[in-house]
Short mmCIF file of C-alpha atoms and ligand atoms in Angstrom, two decimals:
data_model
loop_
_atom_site.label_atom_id
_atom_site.label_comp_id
_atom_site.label_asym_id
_atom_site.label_seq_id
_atom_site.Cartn_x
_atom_site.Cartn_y
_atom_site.Cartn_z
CA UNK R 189 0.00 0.00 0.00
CA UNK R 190 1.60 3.54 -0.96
CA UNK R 191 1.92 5.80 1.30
CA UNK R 192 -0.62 8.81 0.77
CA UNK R 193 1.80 11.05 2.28
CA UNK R 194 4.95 10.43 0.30
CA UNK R 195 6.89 12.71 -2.42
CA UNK R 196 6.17 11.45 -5.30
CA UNK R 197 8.61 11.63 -8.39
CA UNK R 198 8.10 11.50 -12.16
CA UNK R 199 10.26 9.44 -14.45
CA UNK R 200 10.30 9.91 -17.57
CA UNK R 201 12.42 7.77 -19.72
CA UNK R 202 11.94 5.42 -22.30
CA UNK R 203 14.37 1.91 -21.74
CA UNK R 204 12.02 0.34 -18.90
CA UNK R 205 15.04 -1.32 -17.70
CA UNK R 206 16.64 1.82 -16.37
CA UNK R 207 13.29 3.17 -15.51
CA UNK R 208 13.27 -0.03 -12.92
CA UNK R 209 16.39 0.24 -11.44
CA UNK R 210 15.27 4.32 -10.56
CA UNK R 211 11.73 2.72 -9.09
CA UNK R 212 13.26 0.62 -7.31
CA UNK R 213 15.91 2.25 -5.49
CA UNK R 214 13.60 5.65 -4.99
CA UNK R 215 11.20 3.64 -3.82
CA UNK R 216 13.09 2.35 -1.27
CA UNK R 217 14.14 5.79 -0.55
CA UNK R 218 10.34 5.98 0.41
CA UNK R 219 9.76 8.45 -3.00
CA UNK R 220 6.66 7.09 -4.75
CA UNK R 221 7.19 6.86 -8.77
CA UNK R 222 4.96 6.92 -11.46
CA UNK R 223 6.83 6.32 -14.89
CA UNK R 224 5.99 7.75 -18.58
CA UNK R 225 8.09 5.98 -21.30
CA UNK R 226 7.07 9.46 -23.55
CA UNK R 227 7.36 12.91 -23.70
CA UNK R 228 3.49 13.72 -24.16
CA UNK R 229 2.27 11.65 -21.40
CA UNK R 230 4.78 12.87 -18.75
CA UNK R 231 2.90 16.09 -19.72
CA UNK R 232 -0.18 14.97 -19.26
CA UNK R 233 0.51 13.40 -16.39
CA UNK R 234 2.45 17.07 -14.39
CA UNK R 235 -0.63 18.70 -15.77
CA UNK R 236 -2.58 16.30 -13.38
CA UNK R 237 -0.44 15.29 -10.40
CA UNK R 238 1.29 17.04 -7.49
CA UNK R 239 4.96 15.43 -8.19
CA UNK R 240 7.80 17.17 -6.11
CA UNK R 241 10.34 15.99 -8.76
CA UNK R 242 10.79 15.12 -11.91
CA UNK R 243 13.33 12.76 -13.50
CA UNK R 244 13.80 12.91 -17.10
CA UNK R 245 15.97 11.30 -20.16
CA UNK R 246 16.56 14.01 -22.38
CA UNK R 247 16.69 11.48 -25.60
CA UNK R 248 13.00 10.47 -25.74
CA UNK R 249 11.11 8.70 -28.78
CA UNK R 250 8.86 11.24 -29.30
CA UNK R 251 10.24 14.55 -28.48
CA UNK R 252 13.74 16.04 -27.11
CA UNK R 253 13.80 16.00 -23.06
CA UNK R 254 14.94 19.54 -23.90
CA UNK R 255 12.05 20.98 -25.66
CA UNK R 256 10.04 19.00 -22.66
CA UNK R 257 11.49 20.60 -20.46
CA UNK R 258 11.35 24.38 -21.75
CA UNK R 259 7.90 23.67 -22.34
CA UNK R 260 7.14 23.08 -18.79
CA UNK R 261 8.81 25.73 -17.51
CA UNK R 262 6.23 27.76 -18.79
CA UNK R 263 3.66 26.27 -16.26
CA UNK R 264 5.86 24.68 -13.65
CA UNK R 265 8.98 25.13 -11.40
CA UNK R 266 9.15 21.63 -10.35
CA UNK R 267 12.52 20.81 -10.00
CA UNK R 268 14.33 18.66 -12.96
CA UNK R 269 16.76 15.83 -13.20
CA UNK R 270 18.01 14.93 -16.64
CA UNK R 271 19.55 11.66 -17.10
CA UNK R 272 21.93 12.06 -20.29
CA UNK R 273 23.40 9.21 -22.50
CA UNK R 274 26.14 11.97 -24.19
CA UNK R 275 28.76 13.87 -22.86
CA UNK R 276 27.76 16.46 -25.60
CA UNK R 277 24.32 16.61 -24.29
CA UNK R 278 25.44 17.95 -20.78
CA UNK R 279 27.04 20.97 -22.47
CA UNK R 280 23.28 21.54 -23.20
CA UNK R 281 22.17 21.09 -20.15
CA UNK R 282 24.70 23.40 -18.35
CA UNK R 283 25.16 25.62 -20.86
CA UNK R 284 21.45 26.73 -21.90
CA UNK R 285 18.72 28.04 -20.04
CA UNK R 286 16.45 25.07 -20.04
CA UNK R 287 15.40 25.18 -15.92
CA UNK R 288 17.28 21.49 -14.99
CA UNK R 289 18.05 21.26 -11.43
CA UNK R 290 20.80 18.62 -12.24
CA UNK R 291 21.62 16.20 -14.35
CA UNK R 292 23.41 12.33 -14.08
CA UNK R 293 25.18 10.49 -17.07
CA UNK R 294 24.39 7.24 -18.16
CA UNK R 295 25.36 4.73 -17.05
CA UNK R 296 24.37 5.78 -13.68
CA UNK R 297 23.82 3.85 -9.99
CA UNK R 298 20.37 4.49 -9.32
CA UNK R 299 21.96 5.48 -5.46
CA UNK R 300 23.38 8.18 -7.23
CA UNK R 301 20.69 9.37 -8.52
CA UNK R 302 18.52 8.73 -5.24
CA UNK R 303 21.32 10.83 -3.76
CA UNK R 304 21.12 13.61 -6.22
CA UNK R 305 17.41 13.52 -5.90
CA UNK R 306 17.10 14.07 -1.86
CA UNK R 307 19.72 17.23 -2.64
CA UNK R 308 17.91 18.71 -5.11
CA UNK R 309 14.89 18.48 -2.67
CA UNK R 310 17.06 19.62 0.10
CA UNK R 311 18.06 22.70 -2.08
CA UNK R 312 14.29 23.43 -3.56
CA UNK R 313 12.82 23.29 -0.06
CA UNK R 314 12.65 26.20 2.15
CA UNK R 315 15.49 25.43 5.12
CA UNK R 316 13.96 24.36 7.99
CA UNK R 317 13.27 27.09 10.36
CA UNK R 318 14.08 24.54 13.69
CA UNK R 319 17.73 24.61 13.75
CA UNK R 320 18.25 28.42 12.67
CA UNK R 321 16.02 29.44 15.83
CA UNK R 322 18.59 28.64 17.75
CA UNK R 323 20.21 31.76 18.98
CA UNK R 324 22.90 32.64 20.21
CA UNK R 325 22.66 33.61 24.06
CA UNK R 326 22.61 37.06 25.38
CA UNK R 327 25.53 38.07 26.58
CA UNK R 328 28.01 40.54 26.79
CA UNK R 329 29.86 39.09 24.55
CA UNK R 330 30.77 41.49 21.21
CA UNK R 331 28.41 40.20 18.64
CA UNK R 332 31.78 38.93 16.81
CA UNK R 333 34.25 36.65 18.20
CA UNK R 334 37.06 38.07 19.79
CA UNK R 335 39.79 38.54 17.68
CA UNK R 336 37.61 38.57 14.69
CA UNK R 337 36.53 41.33 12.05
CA UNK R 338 34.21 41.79 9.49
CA UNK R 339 35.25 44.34 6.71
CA UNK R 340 31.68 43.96 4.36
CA UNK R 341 32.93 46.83 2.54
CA UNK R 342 36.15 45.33 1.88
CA UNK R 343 35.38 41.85 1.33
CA UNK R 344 37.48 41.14 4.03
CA UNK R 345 37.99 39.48 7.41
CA UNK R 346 40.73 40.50 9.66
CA UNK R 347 41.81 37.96 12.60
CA UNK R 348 44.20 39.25 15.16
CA UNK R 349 44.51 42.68 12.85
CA UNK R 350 45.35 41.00 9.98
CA UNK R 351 43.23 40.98 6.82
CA UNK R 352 42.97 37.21 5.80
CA UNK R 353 43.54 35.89 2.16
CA UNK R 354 40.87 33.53 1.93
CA UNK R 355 39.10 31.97 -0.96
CA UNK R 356 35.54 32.88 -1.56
CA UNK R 357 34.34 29.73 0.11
CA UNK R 358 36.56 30.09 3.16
CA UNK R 359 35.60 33.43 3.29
CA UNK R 360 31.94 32.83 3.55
CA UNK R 361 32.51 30.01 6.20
CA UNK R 362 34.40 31.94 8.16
CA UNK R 363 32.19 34.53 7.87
CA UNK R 364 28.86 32.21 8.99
CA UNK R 365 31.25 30.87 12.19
CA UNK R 366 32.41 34.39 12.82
CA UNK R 367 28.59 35.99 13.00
CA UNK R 368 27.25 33.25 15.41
CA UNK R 369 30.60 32.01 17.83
CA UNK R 370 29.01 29.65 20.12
CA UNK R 371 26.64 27.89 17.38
CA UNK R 372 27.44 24.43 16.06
CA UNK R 373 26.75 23.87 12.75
CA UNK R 374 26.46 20.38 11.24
CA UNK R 375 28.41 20.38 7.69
CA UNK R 376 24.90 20.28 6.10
CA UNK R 377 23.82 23.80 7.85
CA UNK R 378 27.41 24.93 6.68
CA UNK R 379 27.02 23.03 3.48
CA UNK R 380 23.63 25.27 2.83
CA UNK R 381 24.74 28.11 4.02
CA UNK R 382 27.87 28.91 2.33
CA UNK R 383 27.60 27.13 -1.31
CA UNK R 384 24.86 28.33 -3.84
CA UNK R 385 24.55 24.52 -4.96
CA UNK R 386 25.80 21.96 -2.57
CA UNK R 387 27.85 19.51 -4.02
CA UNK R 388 25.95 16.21 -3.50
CA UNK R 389 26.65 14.24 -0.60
CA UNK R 390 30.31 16.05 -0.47
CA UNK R 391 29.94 17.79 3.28
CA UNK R 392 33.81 16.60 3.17
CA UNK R 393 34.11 19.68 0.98
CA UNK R 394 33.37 21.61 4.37
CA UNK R 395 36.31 19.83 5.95
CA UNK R 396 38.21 20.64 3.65
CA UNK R 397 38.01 24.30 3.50
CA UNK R 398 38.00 23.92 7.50
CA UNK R 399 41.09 22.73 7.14
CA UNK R 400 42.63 25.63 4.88
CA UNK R 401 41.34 28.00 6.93
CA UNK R 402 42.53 26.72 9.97
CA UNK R 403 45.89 26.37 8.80
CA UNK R 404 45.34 30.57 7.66
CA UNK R 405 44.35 30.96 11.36
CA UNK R 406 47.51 29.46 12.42
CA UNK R 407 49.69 31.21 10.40
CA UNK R 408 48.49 34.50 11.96
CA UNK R 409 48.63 32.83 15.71
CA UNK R 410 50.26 29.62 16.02
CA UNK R 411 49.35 29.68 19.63
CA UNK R 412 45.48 29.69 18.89
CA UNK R 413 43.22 27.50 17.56
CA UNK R 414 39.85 28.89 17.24
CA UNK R 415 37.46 26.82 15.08
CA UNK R 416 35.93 23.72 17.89
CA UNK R 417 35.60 20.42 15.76
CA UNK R 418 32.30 18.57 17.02
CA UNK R 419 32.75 14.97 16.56
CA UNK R 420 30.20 13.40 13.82
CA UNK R 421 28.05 17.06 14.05
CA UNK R 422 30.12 20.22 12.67
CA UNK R 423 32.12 22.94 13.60
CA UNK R 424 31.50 26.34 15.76
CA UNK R 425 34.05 29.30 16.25
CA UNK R 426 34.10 28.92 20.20
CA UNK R 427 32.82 26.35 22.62
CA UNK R 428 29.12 26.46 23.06
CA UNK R 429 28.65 27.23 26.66
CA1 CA E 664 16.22 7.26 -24.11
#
């Protein structure tokens, strides 16, 4: 028995075999599918259903996933996964204004594509307001951590007196650890915060520039080391008190 409540997704894609394999592993994602093999039905059928998603091969038998696609931007801005066969087709994708929300090449593991699917959901829902109402306490502390400085004019954050180099993603994590010292964030909050479109399933990419910048932070004071690692959560500026 489906579940009433479930996100449901639209495939679109004409080899039923691959159209299985995505069934199958979204469903056990707990996505419910329904699955068009053409171009006019999948139409038809986001004309008359409430999918959150849709997945969709661009190389259909009766029309171009492209031309789909721009045509249902005109009505819709339900988010779009293209499943490509060609290398030269992505160019397409990335290059032209045709409203996809990401894209896998066959051949594909349909856990990627579950993966890529929960991101692009991630990305196209709202944030969830729970975490972000967590504020940080009263005090006297300065609304900054200590040593800290935001230049917005400049572009610029100074630690100790010293204007940083950073790169634009360090600067922006810095920057969202800076504003709120005693928060945690997981990687995801980071992740969501500071990249316009998260890299799927790579919250190691956080790490990474956490590592950059702490080694940046310890070139200006070897003696300090201000960014708090919180083991299988995220990072915060100070300890949360
Ligand atoms: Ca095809």
């Amino acid at each position: 028995m489906p579940d009433p409540t479930a996100a449901r997704i639209l495939i679109v894609e004409d080899e039923q075999a691959i159209a299985d394999t995505l069934i199958y592993a979204l469903g056990t994602d707990g996505f419910v599918t329904e699955h068009c093999l053409l171009g006019r039905d999948a139409l038809a059928a986001l004309r008359r259903g409430n999918f959150v998603l849709m997945i969709l091969d661009v190389g259909l038998p009766d029309m171009n996933g492209f031309d789909l696609c721009r045509e249902l931007r005109r009505e819709s801005n339900i988010p779009v996964i293209f499943l490509t066969a060609r290398n030269d087709e992505i160019d397409r994708i990335v290059g032209l204004e045709i409203g996809a929300d990401d894209y896998v090449v066959k051949p594909f593991s349909p856990r990627e594509v579950a993966a890529r699917v929960r991101s692009v959901l991630r990305r196209a829902r709202p944030a969830p307001t729970l975490p972000d109402r967590q504020p940080d306490p009263p005090t006297d502390l300065p609304p900054t951590a200590p040593g800290f400085a935001i230049d917005e004019d400049a572009h610029c954050i100074r630690y100790c007196g010293q204007a940083l180099e950073l790169t634009r993603y360090e600067h922006l994590l810095l920057k969202t650890l800076v504003e709120s010292p005693r928060r945690v964030f997981s990687r995801e909050q980071l992740m969501q915060r500071v990249w316009t479109a998260p890299d799927h399933s790579l919250e190691r990419t956080v790490d990474t520039h956490i590592k950059t910048l702490r080694a940046k932070l310890k070139a200006v004071d070897p003696a300090a080391d201000p960014i708090v690692t919180h083991r299988g959560i995220g990072y915060s500026l100070l300890r949360p008190r």
